Amino acid sequence: MPPRTERPDGADHAAHRDSADRTSGGGPTGRAAHLVVDRARCIGTGLCAATAPRHFVLDADRRSTLRPDAGHPDAADAADAMALCPMEAIALVPGAAPA
């Protein structure tokens, strides 16, 4: 299953973009992409942190946030975390993360 690039409802992730977006310099596809956590949708189940602990951690409010040392977002565990998120709060967005 390919990673989602937007929420199924078509909403723009920019409105709730986590300040900890991580940028990929390009992976096997050679295209830059970054993970986004929609913290307004996150309910803190911890599935992402349990599935992909090198990418996600729960903060003091039990909301998902991206680890500062997160690996490449095309990794299989990041894709699994996106697929398992019950609120669909995680997405892989093409392009570099905004500054």
XYZ file of N, CA and C in Angstrom:
297
model
N 0.839 -1.167 0.000
C 0.000 0.000 0.000
C 0.891 1.239 0.000
N 0.729 2.155 -0.946
C 1.569 3.350 -0.979
C 1.184 4.308 0.144
N 2.140 5.093 0.669
C 1.839 6.043 1.730
C 0.866 7.118 1.256
N 0.038 7.582 2.196
C -0.888 8.668 1.886
C -0.113 9.967 1.765
N -0.594 10.855 0.903
C 0.019 12.169 0.798
C -0.926 13.255 1.268
N -2.195 12.911 1.484
C -3.129 13.869 2.042
C -4.200 13.107 2.792
N -4.907 13.799 3.636
C -5.967 13.153 4.386
C -7.089 12.770 3.434
N -7.795 11.696 3.741
C -8.882 11.259 2.867
C -9.966 12.307 2.684
N -10.151 13.196 3.670
C -11.182 14.222 3.533
C -10.713 15.397 2.679
N -9.472 15.327 2.186
C -8.936 16.360 1.301
C -8.438 17.593 2.020
N -8.498 17.612 3.342
C -8.070 18.784 4.103
C -6.574 19.007 3.934
N -6.187 20.254 4.006
C -4.786 20.631 3.868
C -4.066 20.411 5.185
N -2.978 19.659 5.153
C -2.207 19.406 6.367
C -1.519 20.663 6.876
N -1.337 21.663 6.047
C -0.591 22.850 6.456
C -1.244 23.549 7.646
N -2.546 23.463 7.772
C -3.238 24.145 8.856
C -2.850 23.573 10.223
N -2.469 22.314 10.268
C -2.143 21.677 11.542
C -0.763 21.043 11.529
N 0.101 21.507 10.669
C 1.407 20.884 10.502
C 2.217 20.972 11.789
N 2.748 19.854 12.182
C 3.583 19.785 13.370
C 4.864 20.556 13.106
N 5.330 21.271 14.100
C 6.540 22.066 13.920
C 7.769 21.193 13.772
N 7.606 19.900 13.965
C 8.751 18.989 13.890
C 8.768 18.204 12.589
N 8.229 18.777 11.493
C 8.305 18.094 10.202
C 9.750 17.702 9.927
N 9.941 16.553 9.332
C 11.282 16.097 8.983
C 11.373 15.964 7.476
N 12.493 16.383 6.946
C 12.706 16.350 5.511
C 13.594 15.193 5.128
N 13.271 14.594 4.018
C 14.092 13.557 3.437
C 14.808 14.165 2.253
N 16.044 13.863 2.106
C 16.787 14.346 0.961
C 16.518 13.533 -0.280
N 15.614 12.620 -0.198
C 15.322 11.748 -1.327
C 15.817 10.361 -1.001
N 15.074 9.408 -1.344
C 15.438 8.039 -1.021
C 15.565 7.226 -2.267
N 15.017 6.033 -2.229
C 15.116 5.162 -3.386
C 14.517 5.786 -4.635
N 13.515 6.646 -4.443
C 12.886 7.283 -5.603
C 13.634 8.541 -6.024
N 14.521 9.048 -5.143
C 15.283 10.247 -5.466
C 14.497 11.530 -5.264
N 13.263 11.428 -4.743
C 12.439 12.613 -4.529
C 12.415 12.951 -3.048
N 12.475 14.240 -2.749
C 12.387 14.676 -1.359
C 10.957 14.538 -0.872
N 10.808 14.198 0.383
C 9.502 14.097 1.022
C 9.693 14.300 2.518
N 8.617 14.625 3.189
C 8.699 14.769 4.638
C 7.420 14.249 5.286
N 7.594 13.772 6.507
C 6.467 13.291 7.284
C 5.775 14.474 7.951
N 4.472 14.357 8.096
C 3.677 15.375 8.768
C 2.773 14.678 9.767
N 2.693 15.217 10.970
C 1.757 14.735 11.980
C 0.721 15.833 12.198
N -0.535 15.498 11.972
C -1.632 16.429 12.216
C -2.018 16.268 13.687
N -1.452 17.122 14.527
C -1.641 16.994 15.969
C -3.077 17.269 16.399
N -3.831 17.987 15.617
C -5.236 18.214 15.939
C -6.050 16.932 15.791
N -5.600 16.031 14.928
C -6.294 14.754 14.725
C -5.772 13.663 15.654
N -4.538 13.780 16.107
C -3.907 12.751 16.934
C -4.658 12.601 18.256
N -4.947 11.339 18.616
C -5.613 11.072 19.895
C -4.681 10.356 20.880
N -3.432 10.195 20.508
C -2.427 9.673 21.427
C -2.483 8.188 21.698
N -2.848 7.384 20.717
C -2.876 5.936 20.934
C -1.486 5.362 21.115
N -0.487 6.000 20.534
C 0.885 5.525 20.631
C 1.239 4.445 19.627
N 0.319 4.110 18.719
C 0.616 3.078 17.721
C 1.801 3.469 16.840
N 1.891 4.741 16.504
C 2.998 5.192 15.656
C 4.332 5.027 16.374
N 4.375 5.433 17.645
C 5.617 5.330 18.415
C 6.001 3.877 18.660
N 5.003 3.004 18.827
C 5.292 1.585 19.028
C 5.739 0.916 17.730
N 5.164 1.342 16.611
C 5.469 0.747 15.314
C 6.758 1.292 14.710
N 6.985 2.577 14.866
C 8.150 3.232 14.257
C 8.832 4.143 15.284
N 9.425 3.564 16.315
C 10.021 4.388 17.378
C 11.183 5.264 16.914
N 11.778 4.930 15.783
C 12.865 5.809 15.305
C 12.324 7.036 14.591
N 11.017 7.074 14.315
C 10.388 8.224 13.659
C 9.496 9.036 14.594
N 8.784 8.360 15.506
C 7.755 9.022 16.308
C 7.976 8.824 17.799
N 7.534 9.813 18.565
C 7.537 9.753 20.025
C 6.298 10.523 20.492
N 5.766 10.140 21.642
C 4.645 10.892 22.208
C 5.205 11.970 23.120
N 4.654 13.180 23.017
C 5.130 14.280 23.848
C 4.421 14.255 25.203
N 4.625 15.272 26.005
C 4.041 15.335 27.345
C 2.507 15.336 27.309
N 1.927 15.787 26.206
C 0.465 15.794 26.039
C -0.049 14.504 25.417
N 0.843 13.519 25.251
C 0.537 12.236 24.610
C 0.087 12.412 23.158
N 0.643 13.384 22.484
C 0.409 13.578 21.053
C 1.673 13.176 20.321
N 1.480 12.605 19.156
C 2.622 12.164 18.362
C 3.416 13.356 17.858
N 4.707 13.184 17.868
C 5.605 14.171 17.277
C 6.745 13.407 16.613
N 7.359 14.045 15.662
C 8.464 13.403 14.948
C 9.758 13.575 15.721
N 10.537 12.512 15.764
C 11.831 12.570 16.454
C 12.788 13.452 15.661
N 13.599 14.239 16.352
C 14.556 15.093 15.646
C 15.586 14.294 14.850
N 15.842 13.055 15.268
C 16.828 12.222 14.583
C 16.160 11.153 13.718
N 14.919 11.421 13.294
C 14.160 10.447 12.496
C 14.916 10.083 11.227
N 14.797 8.830 10.860
C 15.422 8.355 9.636
C 14.615 8.756 8.409
N 14.969 8.165 7.305
C 14.323 8.466 6.036
C 12.837 8.097 6.104
N 11.941 9.009 5.716
C 10.510 8.733 5.843
C 9.966 7.664 4.901
N 10.742 7.200 3.939
C 10.277 6.135 3.059
C 10.466 4.756 3.676
N 11.002 4.716 4.889
C 11.230 3.435 5.551
C 9.898 2.722 5.774
N 9.940 1.401 5.748
C 8.729 0.595 5.875
C 8.010 0.845 7.195
N 8.758 1.046 8.279
C 8.086 1.256 9.559
C 7.305 2.565 9.590
N 7.771 3.608 8.897
C 7.019 4.860 8.812
C 5.721 4.644 8.032
N 5.799 3.871 6.957
C 4.598 3.555 6.176
C 3.618 2.738 7.003
N 4.126 1.814 7.803
C 3.257 1.022 8.680
C 2.570 1.917 9.704
N 3.296 2.855 10.283
C 2.712 3.762 11.270
C 1.602 4.602 10.635
N 1.809 5.064 9.408
C 0.764 5.819 8.716
C -0.479 4.959 8.522
N -0.270 3.718 8.106
C -1.396 2.817 7.849
C -2.141 2.454 9.130
N -1.441 2.365 10.253
C -2.057 1.951 11.510
C -2.718 3.091 12.288
N -2.401 4.308 11.981
C -2.955 5.437 12.729
C -4.480 5.468 12.566
N -5.227 5.283 13.668
C -6.679 5.232 13.545
C -7.309 6.567 13.149
N -6.607 7.652 13.371
C -7.130 8.979 13.033
C -6.560 9.516 11.727
N -5.715 8.713 11.057
C -5.068 9.129 9.807
C -4.384 10.486 9.972
N -3.658 10.614 11.073
C -2.999 11.870 11.415
C -1.576 11.973 10.870
N -1.092 10.942 10.196
C 0.287 10.933 9.693
C 0.240 10.840 8.181
N 1.061 11.657 7.528
C 1.124 11.629 6.072
C 2.558 11.840 5.610
N 2.856 11.330 4.438
C 4.123 11.589 3.753
C 3.813 12.574 2.651
N 4.409 13.752 2.750
C 4.111 14.842 1.836
C 5.303 15.040 0.894
N 5.054 15.074 -0.420
C 6.152 15.302 -1.361
C 6.786 16.667 -1.171
N 8.056 16.742 -1.456
C 8.789 18.002 -1.377
C 9.468 18.182 -0.038
N 10.288 19.186 0.029
C 11.017 19.496 1.258
C 10.083 20.138 2.268
N 10.369 19.940 3.540
C 9.574 20.560 4.600
C 9.768 22.062 4.554
N 8.703 22.816 4.839
C 8.849 24.274 4.871
C 9.811 24.690 5.977
N 10.509 25.777 5.737
C 11.487 26.254 6.731
C 10.819 26.852 7.932
